[in-house]
Short mmCIF file of C-alpha atoms in Angstrom, two decimals:
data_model
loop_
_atom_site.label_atom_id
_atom_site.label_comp_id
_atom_site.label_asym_id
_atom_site.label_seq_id
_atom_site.Cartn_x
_atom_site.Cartn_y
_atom_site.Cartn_z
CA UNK A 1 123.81 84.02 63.48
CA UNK A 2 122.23 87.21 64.41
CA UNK A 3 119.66 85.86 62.03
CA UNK A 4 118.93 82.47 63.68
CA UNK A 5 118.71 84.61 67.12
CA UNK A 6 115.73 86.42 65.22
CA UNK A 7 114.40 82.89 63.75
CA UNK A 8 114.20 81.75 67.49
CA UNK A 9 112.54 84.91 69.21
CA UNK A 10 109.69 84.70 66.30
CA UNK A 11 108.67 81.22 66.83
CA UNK A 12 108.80 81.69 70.45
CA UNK A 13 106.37 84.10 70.20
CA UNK A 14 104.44 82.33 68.05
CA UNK A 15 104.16 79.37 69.78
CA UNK A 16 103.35 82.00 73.12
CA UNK A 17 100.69 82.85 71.05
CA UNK A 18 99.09 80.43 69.61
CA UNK A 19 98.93 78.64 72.99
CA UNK A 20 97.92 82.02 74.85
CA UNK A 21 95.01 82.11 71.99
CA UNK A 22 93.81 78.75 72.62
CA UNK A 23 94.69 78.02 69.03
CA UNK A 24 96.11 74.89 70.02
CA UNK A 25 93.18 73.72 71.49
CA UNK A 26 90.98 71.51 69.27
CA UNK A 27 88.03 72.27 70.52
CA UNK A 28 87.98 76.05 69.42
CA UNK A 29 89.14 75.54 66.29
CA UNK A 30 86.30 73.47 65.35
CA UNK A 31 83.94 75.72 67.16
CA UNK A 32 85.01 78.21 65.22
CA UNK A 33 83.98 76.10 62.19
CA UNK A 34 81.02 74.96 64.02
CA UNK A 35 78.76 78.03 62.36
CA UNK A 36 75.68 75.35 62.51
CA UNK A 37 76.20 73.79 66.29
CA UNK A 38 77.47 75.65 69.05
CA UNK A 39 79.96 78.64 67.22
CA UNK A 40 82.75 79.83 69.00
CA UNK A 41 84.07 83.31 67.69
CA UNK A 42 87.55 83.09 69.41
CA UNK A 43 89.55 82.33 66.01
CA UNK A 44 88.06 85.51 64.27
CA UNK A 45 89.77 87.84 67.53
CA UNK A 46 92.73 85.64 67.47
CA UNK A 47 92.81 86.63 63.46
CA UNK A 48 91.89 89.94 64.04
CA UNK A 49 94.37 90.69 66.29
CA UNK A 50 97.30 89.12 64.31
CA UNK A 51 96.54 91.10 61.33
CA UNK A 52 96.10 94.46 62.88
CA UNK A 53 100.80 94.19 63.94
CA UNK A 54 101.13 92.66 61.06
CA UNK A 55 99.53 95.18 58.89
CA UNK A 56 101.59 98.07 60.66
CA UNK A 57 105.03 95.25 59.69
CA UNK A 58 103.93 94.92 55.91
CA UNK A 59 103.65 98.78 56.24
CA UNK A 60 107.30 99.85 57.49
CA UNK A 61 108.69 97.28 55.45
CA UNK A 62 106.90 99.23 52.32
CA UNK A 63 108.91 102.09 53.86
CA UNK A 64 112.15 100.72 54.41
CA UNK A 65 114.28 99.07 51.23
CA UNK A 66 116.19 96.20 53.17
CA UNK A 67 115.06 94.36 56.51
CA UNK A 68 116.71 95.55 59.70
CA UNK A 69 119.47 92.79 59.55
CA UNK A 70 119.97 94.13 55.83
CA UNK A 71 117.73 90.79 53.85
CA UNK A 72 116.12 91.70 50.91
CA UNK A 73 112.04 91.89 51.87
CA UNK A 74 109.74 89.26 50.00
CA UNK A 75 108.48 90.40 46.63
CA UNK A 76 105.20 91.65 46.15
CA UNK A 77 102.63 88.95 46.07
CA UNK A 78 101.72 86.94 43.37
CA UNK A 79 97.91 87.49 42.19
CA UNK A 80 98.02 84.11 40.68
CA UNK A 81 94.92 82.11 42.10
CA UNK A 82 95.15 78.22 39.91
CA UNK A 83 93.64 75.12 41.06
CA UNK A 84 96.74 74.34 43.25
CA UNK A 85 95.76 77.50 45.54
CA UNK A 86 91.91 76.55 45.68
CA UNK A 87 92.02 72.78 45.45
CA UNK A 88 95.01 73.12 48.31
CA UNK A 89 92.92 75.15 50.71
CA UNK A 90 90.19 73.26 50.50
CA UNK A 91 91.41 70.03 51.14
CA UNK A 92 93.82 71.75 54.40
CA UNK A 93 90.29 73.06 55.14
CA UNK A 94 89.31 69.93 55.34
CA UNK A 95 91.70 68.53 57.10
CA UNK A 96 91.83 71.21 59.87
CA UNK A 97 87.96 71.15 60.48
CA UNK A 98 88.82 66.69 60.88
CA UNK A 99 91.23 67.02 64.11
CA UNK A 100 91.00 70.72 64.42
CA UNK A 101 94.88 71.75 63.71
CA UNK A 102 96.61 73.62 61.47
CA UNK A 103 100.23 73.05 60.96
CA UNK A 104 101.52 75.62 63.61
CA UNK A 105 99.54 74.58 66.33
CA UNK A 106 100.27 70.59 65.65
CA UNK A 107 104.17 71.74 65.73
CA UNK A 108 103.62 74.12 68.94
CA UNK A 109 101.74 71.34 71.03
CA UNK A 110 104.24 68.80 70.44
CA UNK A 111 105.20 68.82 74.26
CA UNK A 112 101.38 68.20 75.30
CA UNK A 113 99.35 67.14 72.39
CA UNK A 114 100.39 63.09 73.36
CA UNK A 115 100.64 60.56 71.33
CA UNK A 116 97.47 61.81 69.03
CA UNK A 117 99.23 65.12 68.37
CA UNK A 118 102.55 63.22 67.47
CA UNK A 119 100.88 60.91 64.69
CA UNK A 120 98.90 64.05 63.92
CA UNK A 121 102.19 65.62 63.10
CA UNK A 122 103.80 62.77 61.29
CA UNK A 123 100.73 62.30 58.95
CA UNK A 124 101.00 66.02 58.15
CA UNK A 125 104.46 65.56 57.49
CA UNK A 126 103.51 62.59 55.10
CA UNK A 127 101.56 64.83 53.31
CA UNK A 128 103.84 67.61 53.06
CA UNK A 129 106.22 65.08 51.69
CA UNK A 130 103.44 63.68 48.96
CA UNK A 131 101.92 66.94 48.03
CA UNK A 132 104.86 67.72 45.14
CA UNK A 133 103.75 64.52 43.06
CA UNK A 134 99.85 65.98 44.15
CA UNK A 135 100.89 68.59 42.42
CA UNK A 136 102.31 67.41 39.39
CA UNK A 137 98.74 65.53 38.91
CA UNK A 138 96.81 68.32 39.01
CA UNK A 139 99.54 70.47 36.96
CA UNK A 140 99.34 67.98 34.54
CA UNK A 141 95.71 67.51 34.04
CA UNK A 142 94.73 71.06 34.30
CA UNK A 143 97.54 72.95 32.15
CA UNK A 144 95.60 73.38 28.92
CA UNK A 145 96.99 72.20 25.30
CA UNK A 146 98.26 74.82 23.61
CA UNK A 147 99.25 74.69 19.77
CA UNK A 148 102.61 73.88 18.57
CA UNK A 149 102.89 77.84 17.73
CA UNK A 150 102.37 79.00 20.64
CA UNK A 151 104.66 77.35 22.44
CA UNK A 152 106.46 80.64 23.86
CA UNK A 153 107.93 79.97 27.42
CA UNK A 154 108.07 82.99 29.59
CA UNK A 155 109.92 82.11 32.45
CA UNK A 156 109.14 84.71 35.29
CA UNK A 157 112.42 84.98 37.61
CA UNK A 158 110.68 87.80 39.43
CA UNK A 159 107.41 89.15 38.84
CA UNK A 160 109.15 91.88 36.98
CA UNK A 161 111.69 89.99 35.09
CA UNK A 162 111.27 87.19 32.89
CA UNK A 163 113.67 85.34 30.34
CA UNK A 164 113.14 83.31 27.63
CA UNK A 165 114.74 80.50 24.42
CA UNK A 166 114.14 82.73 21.58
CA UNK A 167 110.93 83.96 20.88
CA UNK A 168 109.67 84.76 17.49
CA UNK A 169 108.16 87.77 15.92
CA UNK A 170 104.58 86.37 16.26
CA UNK A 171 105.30 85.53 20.18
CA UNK A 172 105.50 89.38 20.61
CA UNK A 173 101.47 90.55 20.56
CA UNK A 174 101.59 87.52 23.02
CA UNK A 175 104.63 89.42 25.48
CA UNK A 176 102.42 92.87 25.30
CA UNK A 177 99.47 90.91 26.61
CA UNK A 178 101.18 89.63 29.65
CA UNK A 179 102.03 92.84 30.73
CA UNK A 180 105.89 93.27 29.60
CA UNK A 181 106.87 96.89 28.69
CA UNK A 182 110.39 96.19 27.55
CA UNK A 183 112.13 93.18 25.75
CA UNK A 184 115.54 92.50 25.91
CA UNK A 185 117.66 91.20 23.12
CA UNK A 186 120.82 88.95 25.10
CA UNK A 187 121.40 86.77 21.70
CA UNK A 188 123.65 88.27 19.14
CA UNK A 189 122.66 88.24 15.40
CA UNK A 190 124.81 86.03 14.40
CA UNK A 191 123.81 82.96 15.98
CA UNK A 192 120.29 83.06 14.21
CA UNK A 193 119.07 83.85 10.77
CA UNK A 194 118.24 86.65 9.22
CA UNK A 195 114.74 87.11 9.70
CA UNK A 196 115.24 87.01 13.43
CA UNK A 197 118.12 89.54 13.39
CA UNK A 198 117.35 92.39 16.09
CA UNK A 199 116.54 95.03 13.13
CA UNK A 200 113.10 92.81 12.38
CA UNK A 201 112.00 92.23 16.22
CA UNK A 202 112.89 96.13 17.46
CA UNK A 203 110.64 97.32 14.54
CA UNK A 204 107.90 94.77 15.51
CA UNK A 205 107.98 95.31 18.86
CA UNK A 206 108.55 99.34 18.70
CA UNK A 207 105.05 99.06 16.76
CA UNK A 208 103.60 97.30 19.53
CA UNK A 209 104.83 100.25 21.56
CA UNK A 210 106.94 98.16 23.53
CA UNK A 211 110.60 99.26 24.48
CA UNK A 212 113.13 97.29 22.90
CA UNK A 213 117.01 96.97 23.72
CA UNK A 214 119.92 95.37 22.46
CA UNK A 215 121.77 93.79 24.67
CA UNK A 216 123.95 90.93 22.62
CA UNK A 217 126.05 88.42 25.27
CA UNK A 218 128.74 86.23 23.46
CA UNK A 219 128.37 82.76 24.79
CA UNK A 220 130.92 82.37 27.53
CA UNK A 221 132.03 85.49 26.67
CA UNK A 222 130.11 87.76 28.96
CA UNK A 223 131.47 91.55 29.82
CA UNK A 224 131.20 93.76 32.25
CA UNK A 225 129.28 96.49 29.87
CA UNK A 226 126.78 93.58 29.03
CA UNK A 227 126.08 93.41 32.84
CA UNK A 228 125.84 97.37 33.11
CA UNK A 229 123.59 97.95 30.12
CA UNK A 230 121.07 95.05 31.34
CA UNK A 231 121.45 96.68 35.15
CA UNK A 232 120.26 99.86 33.36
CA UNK A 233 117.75 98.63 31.13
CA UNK A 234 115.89 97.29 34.26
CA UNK A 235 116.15 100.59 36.04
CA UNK A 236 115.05 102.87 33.21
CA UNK A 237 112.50 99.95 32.32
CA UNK A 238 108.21 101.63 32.97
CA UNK A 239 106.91 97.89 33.36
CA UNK A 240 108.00 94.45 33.87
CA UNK A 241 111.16 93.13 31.29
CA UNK A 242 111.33 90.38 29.09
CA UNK A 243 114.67 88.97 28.11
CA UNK A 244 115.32 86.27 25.75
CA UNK A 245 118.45 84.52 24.13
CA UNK A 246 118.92 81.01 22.41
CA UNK A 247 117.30 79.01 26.11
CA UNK A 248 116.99 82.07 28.62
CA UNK A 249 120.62 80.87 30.23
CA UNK A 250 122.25 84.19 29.50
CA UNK A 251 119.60 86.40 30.55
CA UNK A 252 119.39 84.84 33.88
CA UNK A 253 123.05 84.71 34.46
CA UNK A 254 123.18 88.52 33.34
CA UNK A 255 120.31 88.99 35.91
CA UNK A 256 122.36 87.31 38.88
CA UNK A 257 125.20 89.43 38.34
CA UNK A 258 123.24 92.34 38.34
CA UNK A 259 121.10 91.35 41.05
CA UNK A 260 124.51 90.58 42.86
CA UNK A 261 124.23 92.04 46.63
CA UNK A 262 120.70 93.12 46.41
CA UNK A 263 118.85 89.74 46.67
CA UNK A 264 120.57 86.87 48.52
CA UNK A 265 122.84 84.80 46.40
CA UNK A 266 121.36 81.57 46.91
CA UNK A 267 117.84 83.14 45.74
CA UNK A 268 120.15 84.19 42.65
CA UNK A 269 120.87 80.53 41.95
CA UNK A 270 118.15 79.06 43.27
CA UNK A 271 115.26 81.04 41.37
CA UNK A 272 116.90 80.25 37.93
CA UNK A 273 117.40 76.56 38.71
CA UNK A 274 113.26 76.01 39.05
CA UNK A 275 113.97 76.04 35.15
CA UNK A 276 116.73 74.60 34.63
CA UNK A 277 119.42 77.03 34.52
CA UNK A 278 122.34 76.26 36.34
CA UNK A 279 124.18 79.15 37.92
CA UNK A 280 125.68 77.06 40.90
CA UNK A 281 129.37 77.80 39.40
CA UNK A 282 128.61 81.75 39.33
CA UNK A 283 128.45 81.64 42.87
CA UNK A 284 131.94 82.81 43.85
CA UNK A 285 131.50 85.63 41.01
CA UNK A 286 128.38 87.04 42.75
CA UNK A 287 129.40 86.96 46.46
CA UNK A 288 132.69 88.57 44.82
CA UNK A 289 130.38 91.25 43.29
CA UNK A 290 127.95 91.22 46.12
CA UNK A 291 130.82 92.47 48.28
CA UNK A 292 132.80 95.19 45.70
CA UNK B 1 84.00 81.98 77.89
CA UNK B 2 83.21 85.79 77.70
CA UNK B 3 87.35 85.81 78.60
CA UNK B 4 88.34 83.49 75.84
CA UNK B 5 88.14 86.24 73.20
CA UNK B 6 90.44 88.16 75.07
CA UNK B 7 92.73 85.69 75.50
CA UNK B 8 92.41 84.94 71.58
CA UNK B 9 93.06 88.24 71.21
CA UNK B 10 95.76 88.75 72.79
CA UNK B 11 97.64 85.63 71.45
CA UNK B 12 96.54 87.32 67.91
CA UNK B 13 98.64 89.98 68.76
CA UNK B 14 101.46 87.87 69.68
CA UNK B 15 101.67 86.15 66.51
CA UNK B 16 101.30 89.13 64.13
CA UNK B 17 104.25 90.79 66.77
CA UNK B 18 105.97 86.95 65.76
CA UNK B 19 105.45 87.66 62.32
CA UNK B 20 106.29 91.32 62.28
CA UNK B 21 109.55 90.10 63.98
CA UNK B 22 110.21 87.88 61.08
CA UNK B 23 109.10 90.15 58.38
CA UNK B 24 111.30 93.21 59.80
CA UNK B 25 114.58 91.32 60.79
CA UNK B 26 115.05 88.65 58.48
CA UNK B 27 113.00 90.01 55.74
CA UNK B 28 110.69 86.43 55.57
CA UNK B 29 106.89 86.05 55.54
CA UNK B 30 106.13 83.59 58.65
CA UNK B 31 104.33 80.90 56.94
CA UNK B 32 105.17 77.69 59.01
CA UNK B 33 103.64 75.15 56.37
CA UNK B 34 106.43 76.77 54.07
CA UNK B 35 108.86 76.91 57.16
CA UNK B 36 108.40 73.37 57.64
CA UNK B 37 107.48 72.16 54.60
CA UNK B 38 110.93 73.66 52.86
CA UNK B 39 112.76 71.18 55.28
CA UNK B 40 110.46 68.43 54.61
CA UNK B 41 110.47 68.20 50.42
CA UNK B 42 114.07 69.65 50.44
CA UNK B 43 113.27 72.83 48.56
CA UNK B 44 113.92 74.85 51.52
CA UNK B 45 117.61 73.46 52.64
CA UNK B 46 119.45 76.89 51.56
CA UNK B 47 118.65 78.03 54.79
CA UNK B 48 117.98 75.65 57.08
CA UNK B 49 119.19 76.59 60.29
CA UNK B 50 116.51 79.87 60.40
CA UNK B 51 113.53 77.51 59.86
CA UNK B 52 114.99 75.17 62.93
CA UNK B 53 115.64 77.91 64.74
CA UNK B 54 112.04 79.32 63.84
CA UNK B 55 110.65 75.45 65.20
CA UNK B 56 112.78 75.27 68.38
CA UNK B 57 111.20 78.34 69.10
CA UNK B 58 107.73 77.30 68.44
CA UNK B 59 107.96 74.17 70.32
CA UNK B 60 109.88 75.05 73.17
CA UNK B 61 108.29 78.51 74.20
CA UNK B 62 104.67 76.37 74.44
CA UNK B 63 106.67 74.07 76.17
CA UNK B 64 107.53 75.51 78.95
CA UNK B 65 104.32 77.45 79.54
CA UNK B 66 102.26 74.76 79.06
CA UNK B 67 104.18 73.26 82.05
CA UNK B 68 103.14 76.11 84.33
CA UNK B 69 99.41 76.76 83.13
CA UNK B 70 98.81 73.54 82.07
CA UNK B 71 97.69 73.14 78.42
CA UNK B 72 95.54 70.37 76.31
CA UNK B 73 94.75 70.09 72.71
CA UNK B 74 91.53 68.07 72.99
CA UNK B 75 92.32 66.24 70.37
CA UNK B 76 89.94 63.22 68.88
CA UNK B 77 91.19 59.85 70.18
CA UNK B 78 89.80 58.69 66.53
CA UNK B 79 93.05 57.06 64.76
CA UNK B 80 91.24 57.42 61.35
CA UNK B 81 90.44 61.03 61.72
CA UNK B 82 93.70 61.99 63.28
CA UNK B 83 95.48 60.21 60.38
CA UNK B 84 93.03 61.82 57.78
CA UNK B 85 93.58 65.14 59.11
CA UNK B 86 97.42 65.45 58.96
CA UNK B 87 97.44 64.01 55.49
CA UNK B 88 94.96 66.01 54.22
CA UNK B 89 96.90 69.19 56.20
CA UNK B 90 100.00 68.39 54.75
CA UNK B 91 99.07 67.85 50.73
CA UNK B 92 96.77 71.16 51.24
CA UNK B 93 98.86 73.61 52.74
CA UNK B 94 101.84 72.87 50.54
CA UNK B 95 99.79 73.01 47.45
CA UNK B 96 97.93 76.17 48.54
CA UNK B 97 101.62 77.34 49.36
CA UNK B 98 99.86 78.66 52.84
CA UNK B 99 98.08 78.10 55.84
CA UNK B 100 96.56 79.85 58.57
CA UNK B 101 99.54 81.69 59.70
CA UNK B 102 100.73 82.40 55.74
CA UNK B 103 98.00 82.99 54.28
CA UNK B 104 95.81 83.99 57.14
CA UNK B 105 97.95 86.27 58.97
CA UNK B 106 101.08 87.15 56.34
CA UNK B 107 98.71 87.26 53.09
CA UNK B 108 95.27 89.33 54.14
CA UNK B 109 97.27 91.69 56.70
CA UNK B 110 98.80 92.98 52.99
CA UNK B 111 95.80 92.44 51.21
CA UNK B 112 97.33 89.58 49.20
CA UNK B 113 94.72 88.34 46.39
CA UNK B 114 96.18 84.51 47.18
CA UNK B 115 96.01 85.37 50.82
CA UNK B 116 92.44 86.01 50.83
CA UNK B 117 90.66 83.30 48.44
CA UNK B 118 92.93 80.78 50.58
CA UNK B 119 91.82 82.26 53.94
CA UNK B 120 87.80 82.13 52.40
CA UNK B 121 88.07 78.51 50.77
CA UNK B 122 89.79 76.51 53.95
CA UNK B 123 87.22 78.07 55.82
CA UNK B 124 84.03 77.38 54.03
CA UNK B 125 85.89 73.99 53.39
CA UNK B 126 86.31 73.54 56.92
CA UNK B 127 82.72 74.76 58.01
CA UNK B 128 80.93 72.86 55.55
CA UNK B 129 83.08 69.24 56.52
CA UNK B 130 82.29 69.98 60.17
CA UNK B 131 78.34 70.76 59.47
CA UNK B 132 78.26 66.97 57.04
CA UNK B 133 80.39 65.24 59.85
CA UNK B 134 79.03 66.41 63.06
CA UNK B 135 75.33 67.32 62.12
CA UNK B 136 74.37 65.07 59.62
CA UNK B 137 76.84 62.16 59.81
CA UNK B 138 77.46 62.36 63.16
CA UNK B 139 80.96 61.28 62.81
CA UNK B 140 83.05 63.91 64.65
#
């Protein structure tokens, strides 16, 4: 509740000011872009002075481990830039510099913008509705073809933790590279052969200098000490982990229960779903351990 | 016009206090493309009633000053363009995961990598359309 309250007050003042700005007025906007005709600086104040509060927030929040009302704060960013990011921006830059809105100032002028503003809105909305199968285009024609052997899928839950379907002893150069400093073992020797068997991957990865720990979960038959071993292999860890098992389903549900309370549940389903692993029926189990 | 840089100014502050406000209490970056877009693809329905709450908010605030200052967005009477625009507003931001308020405001004010090549590529997208539509095509 408290948190809707919050919700509300911050898009009121948004909406005070972007129309105190003049942000919803067309005519600045494309001004501002108009660096060859007549150019209007307003936007780069109206940026300037929303970065200068926000900068102090980002700063407190660094400070602080929890938001006031107790929410976990956003991770830190990713540093990812693909063609979704720069293909995206340019055609919204595109767009904006056309009718000379962005997305909050077509929602904020709703009660004046007219009829124009109202289409304006609904073709946005059209496009917000497209832009997954956009997406899925460029995903698909930019993703580049990778060799059957290197088919190793690390599966980022976090920017610190990722899981993984077993990896091989070849796929572990390849988990050094990307930055992990400690793999974790949730599969137990004797679901896989021999040459896979936690004896050969420790000494491989030990030589790569990466940390490795055991960590075996019995299928269905997950235990309390699998869930405090995992919890402290993540706080002792130097870098981001790597977990792997026979599909990644363990190490993710071993990561919800340990992330239990400190991240919202629903991010504790929801994250692990993106890949297909379905925690929904862990839900009472977390809250449980979120509370006790 | 020597005034309207104050006034931008001064709304700039109000949306990075809107976004601090967000940021602090409920622990969220205000991106309103995400806001919205969450609700419109479905990925956001977890929670729901923040980002309507967030929307009343950003409608109804304008709302009612707009009534008693009076307020106008300008905005082309072109059907094409207005059509074009949203479209191309809506794919963009959502696969940019940003826009001006995300991005722009959330993203540099933290000196987010994404943040600033999104903030530097809608603009020089959004310069260079304007210069090709209203200096050399005319158009807009």
């Amino acid at each position: 509740m408290q948190r809707n309250f919050f919700a509300l007050l911050s898009g009121g003042i948004f909406g005070l000011g972007l129309l105190i700005s003049g942000m919803v007025d067309t005519l600045k906007v494309q001004g501002w872009l108009d660096v060859f005709g007549n150019w209007d600086p307003t936007l780069a104040f109206v940026m300037g002075g929303a970065i200068l509060p926000m900068a102090v927030a980002w700063q407190v929040a660094a400070r602080r481990k929890r938001s006031v009302l107790g929410y976990a704060f956003p991770e830190a960013p990713k540093r990812e830039v693909g063609p979704n990011l720069v293909i995206g921006s340019v055609l919204f830059g595109m767009g904006w510099a056309l009718a000379g809105l962005c997305p909050g100032p077509a929602i904020a002028s709703i009660s004046f913008g007219g009829t124009g503003g109202l289409v304006f809105l609904l073709a946005m909305l059209a496009g917000m509705l497209i832009a997954p199968a956009v997406r899925a285009r460029i995903d698909g024609t930019t993703a580049p073809v990778e060799s059957p052997r290197t088919k190793m899928d690390i599966r980022a839950l976090t920017p610190t933790y990722a899981v993984s379907p077993q990896i091989m002893l070849e796929d572990l150069p390849a988990i050094k590279a990307a930055g992990f400093t400690t793999v974790i073992d949730n599969r137990p020797d004797a679901e896989i052969p021999a040459s896979l068997h936690a004896a050969h991957m420790r000494a491989a990865a030990e030589a790569l200098g990466l940390e490795f720990v055991e960590n075996q979960v019995i299928s269905g038959g997950l235990t309390a000490e699998n869930v405090e071993k995992q919890a402290a292999t993540l706080a002792a860890a130097k870098g981001p982990v790597f977990a792997y098992c026979a599909s990644g389903n363990r190490c993710s549900i071993v990561w919800a229960l340990v992330n239990a309370g400190k991240r919202p549940t629903d991010e504790l389903i929801n994250v692990p779903a993106q890949y297909g692993y379905n925690l929904e029926h862990l839900r009472a189990q977390i809250e449980a351990r979120a509370k006790g | 016009m020597q005034i309207d840089w104050v006034w931008g100014f001064v709304g700039g502050v109000l949306i990075g206090l809107a976004g601090s406000v967000f940021l602090l209490m409920n622990g969220r970056i205000m991106g309103i493309s995400g806001i919205v877009g969450g609700l419109v693809d479905r990925t956001g329905l977890s929670n729901w009633t923040e980002r309507v709450a967030f929307i009343i908010g950003t409608i109804a605030v304008p709302a009612a000053f707009a009534g008693l200052w009076g307020a106008a967005t300008h905005l082309t009477t072109n059907w094409g363009v207005i059509v074009a625009g949203g479209l191309l507003v809506g794919v963009g931001t959502r696969l940019a995961q940003g826009c001006t308020s995300g991005h722009g405001v959330c993203g540099i004010s933290r000196l987010s990598l994404r943040g600033i090549v999104a903030t530097v590529f809608y603009i020089v997208a959004g310069g260079i359309t304007i210069a090709v539509l209203r200096h050399v095509l005319g158009v807009i």
